[in-house]
Amino acid sequence: MAGVGIFFQQELTSGRVYVGNIVGGGSADRSGVIRVNDVIAKVDDEDVQGQPLSTLRNLILGKQGTYVVLAFWRMTGTGLYYYAVELVRGTPEYFQSLKKSQVEQDEKDAFAEGWA
Protein backbone atom coordinates (compact mmCIF):
# COMPACT_ATOMS: atom_id res chain seq x y z
CA MET A 1 0.00 0.00 0.00
CA ALA A 2 1.27 3.46 -0.91
CA GLY A 3 0.30 6.98 0.06
CA VAL A 4 0.77 10.40 -1.48
CA GLY A 5 3.58 11.82 0.66
CA ILE A 6 1.62 13.72 3.30
CA PHE A 7 1.87 13.43 7.06
CA PHE A 8 -1.35 14.66 8.64
CA GLN A 9 -1.89 15.95 12.16
CA GLN A 10 -5.14 16.29 14.04
CA GLU A 11 -6.13 18.96 16.55
CA LEU A 12 -7.45 17.28 19.67
CA THR A 13 -10.07 19.89 20.51
CA SER A 14 -11.63 20.52 17.08
CA GLY A 15 -10.77 17.25 15.33
CA ARG A 16 -9.51 19.29 12.38
CA VAL A 17 -7.01 17.32 10.27
CA TYR A 18 -4.32 19.33 8.52
CA VAL A 19 -1.11 18.82 6.56
CA GLY A 20 1.74 18.59 9.05
CA ASN A 21 4.53 17.72 6.63
CA ILE A 22 5.02 16.97 2.93
CA VAL A 23 7.52 14.30 1.87
CA GLY A 24 10.02 15.60 -0.67
CA GLY A 25 9.71 13.81 -4.01
CA GLY A 26 6.30 12.36 -3.17
CA SER A 27 3.12 12.97 -5.14
CA ALA A 28 1.94 15.86 -2.95
CA ASP A 29 5.32 17.58 -3.28
CA ARG A 30 5.40 16.99 -7.02
CA SER A 31 1.95 18.58 -7.41
CA GLY A 32 3.30 21.89 -6.10
CA VAL A 33 -0.18 22.78 -4.82
CA ILE A 34 -0.52 21.38 -1.29
CA ARG A 35 0.95 23.33 1.62
CA VAL A 36 1.60 22.65 5.29
CA ASN A 37 -1.45 23.66 7.40
CA ASP A 38 -3.98 23.04 4.58
CA VAL A 39 -7.03 21.33 6.10
CA ILE A 40 -8.28 18.14 4.44
CA ALA A 41 -11.96 18.18 3.46
CA LYS A 42 -12.51 15.18 1.18
CA VAL A 43 -10.84 12.01 -0.07
CA ASP A 44 -12.28 11.23 -3.49
CA ASP A 45 -15.90 12.28 -2.88
CA GLU A 46 -16.06 11.32 0.80
CA ASP A 47 -16.24 14.09 3.39
CA VAL A 48 -13.52 13.42 5.97
CA GLN A 49 -13.70 16.58 8.06
CA GLY A 50 -13.35 15.65 11.72
CA GLN A 51 -12.73 11.96 10.96
CA PRO A 52 -9.94 10.17 12.85
CA LEU A 53 -6.53 9.86 11.23
CA SER A 54 -7.02 6.09 10.92
CA THR A 55 -10.05 6.62 8.65
CA LEU A 56 -8.13 9.09 6.54
CA ARG A 57 -5.23 6.68 6.23
CA ASN A 58 -7.50 3.84 5.09
CA LEU A 59 -9.04 6.04 2.40
CA ILE A 60 -5.79 7.50 1.06
CA LEU A 61 -3.57 4.42 1.00
CA GLY A 62 -3.87 2.22 -2.06
CA LYS A 63 -2.01 0.37 -4.77
CA GLN A 64 1.08 2.18 -6.02
CA GLY A 65 0.40 3.95 -9.31
CA THR A 66 -3.34 4.46 -8.68
CA TYR A 67 -5.00 7.85 -8.29
CA VAL A 68 -6.79 9.56 -5.42
CA VAL A 69 -8.39 13.01 -5.29
CA LEU A 70 -7.88 15.06 -2.13
CA ALA A 71 -9.73 18.30 -1.42
CA PHE A 72 -8.46 20.93 1.01
CA TRP A 73 -9.30 24.23 2.64
CA ARG A 74 -6.58 26.86 2.89
CA MET A 75 -6.78 30.02 4.96
CA THR A 76 -5.55 33.00 2.93
CA GLY A 77 -5.31 36.68 3.71
CA THR A 78 -8.72 37.20 2.12
CA GLY A 79 -10.53 34.15 3.50
CA LEU A 80 -10.90 30.44 2.82
CA TYR A 81 -9.79 28.88 -0.45
CA TYR A 82 -11.09 25.41 -1.46
CA TYR A 83 -9.24 23.24 -3.96
CA ALA A 84 -8.97 19.63 -5.07
CA VAL A 85 -5.95 17.85 -6.51
CA GLU A 86 -5.55 14.43 -8.12
CA LEU A 87 -2.49 12.60 -6.83
CA VAL A 88 -0.75 9.36 -7.75
CA ARG A 89 -0.07 6.95 -4.91
CA GLY A 90 3.59 6.00 -4.65
CA THR A 91 6.86 6.48 -2.83
CA PRO A 92 9.52 8.98 -3.93
CA GLU A 93 11.55 5.97 -5.09
CA TYR A 94 8.62 4.86 -7.26
CA PHE A 95 8.53 8.25 -8.99
CA GLN A 96 12.31 8.19 -9.44
CA SER A 97 12.05 4.77 -11.11
CA LEU A 98 9.34 6.11 -13.45
CA LYS A 99 11.53 9.06 -14.34
CA LYS A 100 14.51 6.78 -14.95
CA SER A 101 12.50 4.40 -17.13
CA GLN A 102 11.15 7.38 -19.13
CA VAL A 103 14.69 8.68 -19.73
CA GLU A 104 15.78 5.21 -20.86
CA GLN A 105 12.77 4.99 -23.22
CA ASP A 106 13.53 8.46 -24.62
CA GLU A 107 17.12 7.37 -25.28
CA LYS A 108 15.92 4.20 -27.04
CA ASP A 109 13.47 6.21 -29.13
CA ALA A 110 16.15 8.74 -30.11
CA PHE A 111 18.53 5.91 -31.04
CA ALA A 112 15.83 4.19 -33.10
CA GLU A 113 15.02 7.44 -34.93
CA GLY A 114 18.70 7.78 -35.84
CA TRP A 115 18.49 4.45 -37.69
CA ALA A 116 15.25 5.22 -39.52
PDB file of C-alpha atoms in Angstrom:
ATOM      1  CA  MET A   1       0.000   0.000   0.000  1.00  0.00           C
ATOM      2  CA  ALA A   2       1.270   3.462  -0.906  1.00  0.00           C
ATOM      3  CA  GLY A   3       0.304   6.978   0.061  1.00  0.00           C
ATOM      4  CA  VAL A   4       0.770  10.405  -1.485  1.00  0.00           C
ATOM      5  CA  GLY A   5       3.584  11.817   0.658  1.00  0.00           C
ATOM      6  CA  ILE A   6       1.618  13.721   3.296  1.00  0.00           C
ATOM      7  CA  PHE A   7       1.870  13.431   7.063  1.00  0.00           C
ATOM      8  CA  PHE A   8      -1.354  14.659   8.641  1.00  0.00           C
ATOM      9  CA  GLN A   9      -1.888  15.948  12.155  1.00  0.00           C
ATOM     10  CA  GLN A  10      -5.141  16.292  14.044  1.00  0.00           C
ATOM     11  CA  GLU A  11      -6.134  18.963  16.547  1.00  0.00           C
ATOM     12  CA  LEU A  12      -7.446  17.278  19.669  1.00  0.00           C
ATOM     13  CA  THR A  13     -10.072  19.891  20.507  1.00  0.00           C
ATOM     14  CA  SER A  14     -11.634  20.524  17.076  1.00  0.00           C
ATOM     15  CA  GLY A  15     -10.769  17.249  15.331  1.00  0.00           C
ATOM     16  CA  ARG A  16      -9.509  19.291  12.381  1.00  0.00           C
ATOM     17  CA  VAL A  17      -7.007  17.321  10.268  1.00  0.00           C
ATOM     18  CA  TYR A  18      -4.325  19.332   8.525  1.00  0.00           C
ATOM     19  CA  VAL A  19      -1.111  18.820   6.560  1.00  0.00           C
ATOM     20  CA  GLY A  20       1.741  18.588   9.046  1.00  0.00           C
ATOM     21  CA  ASN A  21       4.528  17.716   6.627  1.00  0.00           C
ATOM     22  CA  ILE A  22       5.025  16.966   2.934  1.00  0.00           C
ATOM     23  CA  VAL A  23       7.519  14.295   1.870  1.00  0.00           C
ATOM     24  CA  GLY A  24      10.025  15.598  -0.672  1.00  0.00           C
ATOM     25  CA  GLY A  25       9.710  13.812  -4.008  1.00  0.00           C
ATOM     26  CA  GLY A  26       6.298  12.360  -3.166  1.00  0.00           C
ATOM     27  CA  SER A  27       3.121  12.967  -5.145  1.00  0.00           C
ATOM     28  CA  ALA A  28       1.940  15.860  -2.955  1.00  0.00           C
ATOM     29  CA  ASP A  29       5.322  17.578  -3.276  1.00  0.00           C
ATOM     30  CA  ARG A  30       5.402  16.989  -7.025  1.00  0.00           C
ATOM     31  CA  SER A  31       1.951  18.579  -7.409  1.00  0.00           C
ATOM     32  CA  GLY A  32       3.295  21.888  -6.103  1.00  0.00           C
ATOM     33  CA  VAL A  33      -0.180  22.780  -4.824  1.00  0.00           C
ATOM     34  CA  ILE A  34      -0.518  21.385  -1.294  1.00  0.00           C
ATOM     35  CA  ARG A  35       0.951  23.329   1.624  1.00  0.00           C
ATOM     36  CA  VAL A  36       1.601  22.654   5.288  1.00  0.00           C
ATOM     37  CA  ASN A  37      -1.445  23.657   7.402  1.00  0.00           C
ATOM     38  CA  ASP A  38      -3.975  23.042   4.582  1.00  0.00           C
ATOM     39  CA  VAL A  39      -7.033  21.334   6.096  1.00  0.00           C
ATOM     40  CA  ILE A  40      -8.284  18.137   4.440  1.00  0.00           C
ATOM     41  CA  ALA A  41     -11.964  18.184   3.465  1.00  0.00           C
ATOM     42  CA  LYS A  42     -12.506  15.175   1.180  1.00  0.00           C
ATOM     43  CA  VAL A  43     -10.845  12.006  -0.074  1.00  0.00           C
ATOM     44  CA  ASP A  44     -12.283  11.227  -3.487  1.00  0.00           C
ATOM     45  CA  ASP A  45     -15.905  12.275  -2.876  1.00  0.00           C
ATOM     46  CA  GLU A  46     -16.061  11.316   0.798  1.00  0.00           C
ATOM     47  CA  ASP A  47     -16.240  14.090   3.392  1.00  0.00           C
ATOM     48  CA  VAL A  48     -13.523  13.419   5.972  1.00  0.00           C
ATOM     49  CA  GLN A  49     -13.697  16.583   8.064  1.00  0.00           C
ATOM     50  CA  GLY A  50     -13.346  15.651  11.725  1.00  0.00           C
ATOM     51  CA  GLN A  51     -12.733  11.963  10.957  1.00  0.00           C
ATOM     52  CA  PRO A  52      -9.942  10.168  12.849  1.00  0.00           C
ATOM     53  CA  LEU A  53      -6.525   9.858  11.230  1.00  0.00           C
ATOM     54  CA  SER A  54      -7.016   6.095  10.920  1.00  0.00           C
ATOM     55  CA  THR A  55     -10.052   6.621   8.652  1.00  0.00           C
ATOM     56  CA  LEU A  56      -8.129   9.093   6.540  1.00  0.00           C
ATOM     57  CA  ARG A  57      -5.226   6.681   6.233  1.00  0.00           C
ATOM     58  CA  ASN A  58      -7.501   3.843   5.088  1.00  0.00           C
ATOM     59  CA  LEU A  59      -9.044   6.043   2.399  1.00  0.00           C
ATOM     60  CA  ILE A  60      -5.786   7.498   1.057  1.00  0.00           C
ATOM     61  CA  LEU A  61      -3.569   4.423   0.999  1.00  0.00           C
ATOM     62  CA  GLY A  62      -3.867   2.217  -2.058  1.00  0.00           C
ATOM     63  CA  LYS A  63      -2.007   0.367  -4.767  1.00  0.00           C
ATOM     64  CA  GLN A  64       1.084   2.178  -6.016  1.00  0.00           C
ATOM     65  CA  GLY A  65       0.395   3.951  -9.308  1.00  0.00           C
ATOM     66  CA  THR A  66      -3.335   4.463  -8.685  1.00  0.00           C
ATOM     67  CA  TYR A  67      -4.997   7.848  -8.286  1.00  0.00           C
ATOM     68  CA  VAL A  68      -6.794   9.557  -5.423  1.00  0.00           C
ATOM     69  CA  VAL A  69      -8.393  13.009  -5.290  1.00  0.00           C
ATOM     70  CA  LEU A  70      -7.875  15.058  -2.128  1.00  0.00           C
ATOM     71  CA  ALA A  71      -9.733  18.299  -1.419  1.00  0.00           C
ATOM     72  CA  PHE A  72      -8.461  20.926   1.007  1.00  0.00           C
ATOM     73  CA  TRP A  73      -9.302  24.234   2.638  1.00  0.00           C
ATOM     74  CA  ARG A  74      -6.580  26.857   2.887  1.00  0.00           C
ATOM     75  CA  MET A  75      -6.779  30.020   4.960  1.00  0.00           C
ATOM     76  CA  THR A  76      -5.552  32.997   2.929  1.00  0.00           C
ATOM     77  CA  GLY A  77      -5.308  36.679   3.711  1.00  0.00           C
ATOM     78  CA  THR A  78      -8.723  37.202   2.123  1.00  0.00           C
ATOM     79  CA  GLY A  79     -10.535  34.148   3.495  1.00  0.00           C
ATOM     80  CA  LEU A  80     -10.903  30.437   2.817  1.00  0.00           C
ATOM     81  CA  TYR A  81      -9.795  28.875  -0.452  1.00  0.00           C
ATOM     82  CA  TYR A  82     -11.094  25.410  -1.459  1.00  0.00           C
ATOM     83  CA  TYR A  83      -9.244  23.237  -3.958  1.00  0.00           C
ATOM     84  CA  ALA A  84      -8.972  19.626  -5.071  1.00  0.00           C
ATOM     85  CA  VAL A  85      -5.948  17.852  -6.511  1.00  0.00           C
ATOM     86  CA  GLU A  86      -5.551  14.430  -8.124  1.00  0.00           C
ATOM     87  CA  LEU A  87      -2.490  12.601  -6.827  1.00  0.00           C
ATOM     88  CA  VAL A  88      -0.749   9.356  -7.751  1.00  0.00           C
ATOM     89  CA  ARG A  89      -0.070   6.949  -4.910  1.00  0.00           C
ATOM     90  CA  GLY A  90       3.587   6.001  -4.650  1.00  0.00           C
ATOM     91  CA  THR A  91       6.864   6.475  -2.830  1.00  0.00           C
ATOM     92  CA  PRO A  92       9.519   8.979  -3.925  1.00  0.00           C
ATOM     93  CA  GLU A  93      11.555   5.966  -5.087  1.00  0.00           C
ATOM     94  CA  TYR A  94       8.618   4.861  -7.256  1.00  0.00           C
ATOM     95  CA  PHE A  95       8.529   8.251  -8.985  1.00  0.00           C
ATOM     96  CA  GLN A  96      12.305   8.193  -9.443  1.00  0.00           C
ATOM     97  CA  SER A  97      12.051   4.773 -11.108  1.00  0.00           C
ATOM     98  CA  LEU A  98       9.339   6.113 -13.452  1.00  0.00           C
ATOM     99  CA  LYS A  99      11.533   9.063 -14.336  1.00  0.00           C
ATOM    100  CA  LYS A 100      14.515   6.778 -14.947  1.00  0.00           C
ATOM    101  CA  SER A 101      12.504   4.399 -17.132  1.00  0.00           C
ATOM    102  CA  GLN A 102      11.147   7.382 -19.128  1.00  0.00           C
ATOM    103  CA  VAL A 103      14.687   8.678 -19.725  1.00  0.00           C
ATOM    104  CA  GLU A 104      15.776   5.209 -20.864  1.00  0.00           C
ATOM    105  CA  GLN A 105      12.772   4.988 -23.216  1.00  0.00           C
ATOM    106  CA  ASP A 106      13.529   8.457 -24.617  1.00  0.00           C
ATOM    107  CA  GLU A 107      17.116   7.366 -25.284  1.00  0.00           C
ATOM    108  CA  LYS A 108      15.916   4.199 -27.036  1.00  0.00           C
ATOM    109  CA  ASP A 109      13.468   6.213 -29.133  1.00  0.00           C
ATOM    110  CA  ALA A 110      16.153   8.740 -30.106  1.00  0.00           C
ATOM    111  CA  PHE A 111      18.535   5.914 -31.045  1.00  0.00           C
ATOM    112  CA  ALA A 112      15.831   4.185 -33.105  1.00  0.00           C
ATOM    113  CA  GLU A 113      15.020   7.439 -34.930  1.00  0.00           C
ATOM    114  CA  GLY A 114      18.696   7.776 -35.844  1.00  0.00           C
ATOM    115  CA  TRP A 115      18.489   4.449 -37.689  1.00  0.00           C
ATOM    116  CA  ALA A 116      15.246   5.223 -39.524  1.00  0.00           C
TER     117      ALA A 116
END
